[in-house]
Amino acid sequence: MPDHQRAQARQARREELGQQLLYEGRCLAIFIAPSFDAYGRRFSPLEYAAQMRDFTSFFDEIALACAERIADRKEEKGGNATEAFESIVKDIGKPDAPDRLETFYEEVTQRARYWRYGDGE
């Protein structure tokens, strides 16, 4: 899909989701952002900086992908966007499954890359 069509599709999706879901999506994107405490312990500061540059370079697409996940959870569980956001945060933050956040992050960034580059789905 050409860039202008992808941009139009992103805008249409944003309008479809609405402001509340987009707001919660931005909050979730900030929540899953690589933190230096977590990421920096495993990698050098330079690698962390590269990871953050990658994350911030397509933050809007990550926030949109997060909003989509919140919309899915809202539909699945009922309630409002804030409750769906809280449900996701509780799920990915469970100490018995430390890889959930990493898995969630990978899924969301894959979807964000789709919105940016058209790769995968």
Coordinates of C-alpha atoms in Angstrom, one line a residue:
M1 CA 0.0 0.0 0.0
P2 CA 1.5 3.4 -0.9
D3 CA 2.4 5.8 1.9
H4 CA -0.5 8.2 1.3
Q5 CA -3.0 5.4 1.4
R6 CA -1.5 4.0 4.6
A7 CA -1.7 7.5 6.1
Q8 CA -5.3 7.8 5.1
A9 CA -6.0 4.3 6.6
R10 CA -4.3 5.3 9.9
Q11 CA -6.4 8.5 10.1
A12 CA -9.6 6.6 9.3
R13 CA -8.7 4.1 12.0
R14 CA -8.0 6.9 14.5
E15 CA -11.4 8.4 13.8
E16 CA -13.1 5.0 14.1
L17 CA -11.5 4.4 17.5
G18 CA -12.3 7.9 18.9
Q19 CA -10.5 10.2 21.3
Q20 CA -10.9 8.2 24.5
L21 CA -9.4 5.0 23.1
L22 CA -6.6 7.0 21.4
Y23 CA -5.9 8.7 24.8
E24 CA -5.7 5.3 26.6
G25 CA -3.6 4.0 23.7
R26 CA -1.0 6.8 24.3
C27 CA -1.0 6.0 28.0
L28 CA -0.4 2.3 27.3
A29 CA 2.3 3.1 24.8
I30 CA 4.1 5.2 27.5
F31 CA 3.6 2.4 30.0
I32 CA 5.3 -0.2 27.7
A33 CA 8.1 2.1 26.6
P34 CA 11.5 0.6 27.3
S35 CA 12.7 1.8 30.7
F36 CA 16.4 2.2 31.4
D37 CA 15.9 0.4 34.7
A38 CA 14.6 -2.7 33.0
Y39 CA 16.3 -2.5 29.6
G40 CA 19.5 -0.9 30.7
R41 CA 20.4 -3.7 33.1
R42 CA 20.6 -6.1 30.2
F43 CA 22.1 -3.9 27.6
S44 CA 24.6 -1.0 27.4
P45 CA 23.4 2.6 27.5
L46 CA 24.1 2.9 23.8
E47 CA 21.9 0.0 23.0
Y48 CA 19.2 1.4 25.2
A49 CA 19.4 4.8 23.4
A50 CA 19.0 3.0 20.1
Q51 CA 16.0 1.1 21.4
M52 CA 14.4 4.4 22.6
R53 CA 15.1 6.1 19.2
D54 CA 13.4 3.2 17.5
F55 CA 10.4 3.4 19.9
T56 CA 10.1 7.2 19.6
S57 CA 10.5 7.2 15.8
F58 CA 7.1 5.6 15.5
F59 CA 5.3 6.4 18.7
D60 CA 2.1 7.5 17.0
E61 CA 1.8 4.1 15.3
I62 CA 2.6 2.3 18.6
A63 CA -0.1 4.4 20.4
L64 CA -2.6 3.5 17.6
A65 CA -1.7 -0.2 17.9
C66 CA -2.2 0.1 21.7
A67 CA -5.5 1.8 21.2
E68 CA -6.6 -1.1 18.9
R69 CA -5.6 -3.6 21.7
I70 CA -7.6 -1.6 24.2
A71 CA -10.6 -1.6 21.8
D72 CA -10.3 -5.4 21.5
R73 CA -10.1 -5.8 25.2
K74 CA -13.1 -3.5 25.7
E75 CA -15.1 -5.5 23.3
E76 CA -14.0 -8.8 24.9
K77 CA -14.6 -7.8 28.5
G78 CA -17.1 -5.0 28.3
G79 CA -16.7 -1.8 30.3
N80 CA -15.1 1.4 29.2
A81 CA -11.7 2.2 27.7
T82 CA -10.1 3.0 31.0
E83 CA -11.2 -0.4 32.4
A84 CA -9.9 -2.2 29.3
F85 CA -6.5 -0.3 29.7
E86 CA -6.3 -1.3 33.4
S87 CA -7.1 -4.9 32.5
I88 CA -4.3 -5.0 30.0
V89 CA -1.8 -3.4 32.4
K90 CA -2.7 -6.0 35.1
D91 CA -2.3 -8.9 32.6
I92 CA 1.1 -7.8 31.2
G93 CA 2.4 -6.9 34.7
K94 CA 1.8 -10.2 36.4
P95 CA 4.9 -11.4 38.2
D96 CA 4.2 -15.0 37.4
A97 CA 4.7 -14.4 33.7
P98 CA 7.6 -11.9 33.3
D99 CA 7.7 -12.4 29.5
R100 CA 4.1 -11.1 29.0
L101 CA 5.3 -7.4 28.8
E102 CA 8.0 -8.3 26.3
T103 CA 5.5 -10.4 24.2
F104 CA 2.9 -7.7 24.3
Y105 CA 5.6 -5.1 23.3
E106 CA 6.6 -7.2 20.4
E107 CA 3.0 -7.7 19.2
V108 CA 2.3 -4.0 19.5
T109 CA 5.4 -2.9 17.7
Q110 CA 4.8 -5.4 14.9
R111 CA 1.3 -3.9 14.4
A112 CA 2.9 -0.4 14.6
R113 CA 5.3 -1.4 11.9
Y114 CA 2.3 -2.5 9.8
W115 CA 0.8 0.9 10.2
R116 CA 4.2 2.6 9.3
Y117 CA 5.5 0.3 6.6
G118 CA 2.7 -2.1 5.6
D119 CA 4.7 -5.1 6.8
G120 CA 2.8 -8.1 8.2
E121 CA -0.5 -7.8 10.1

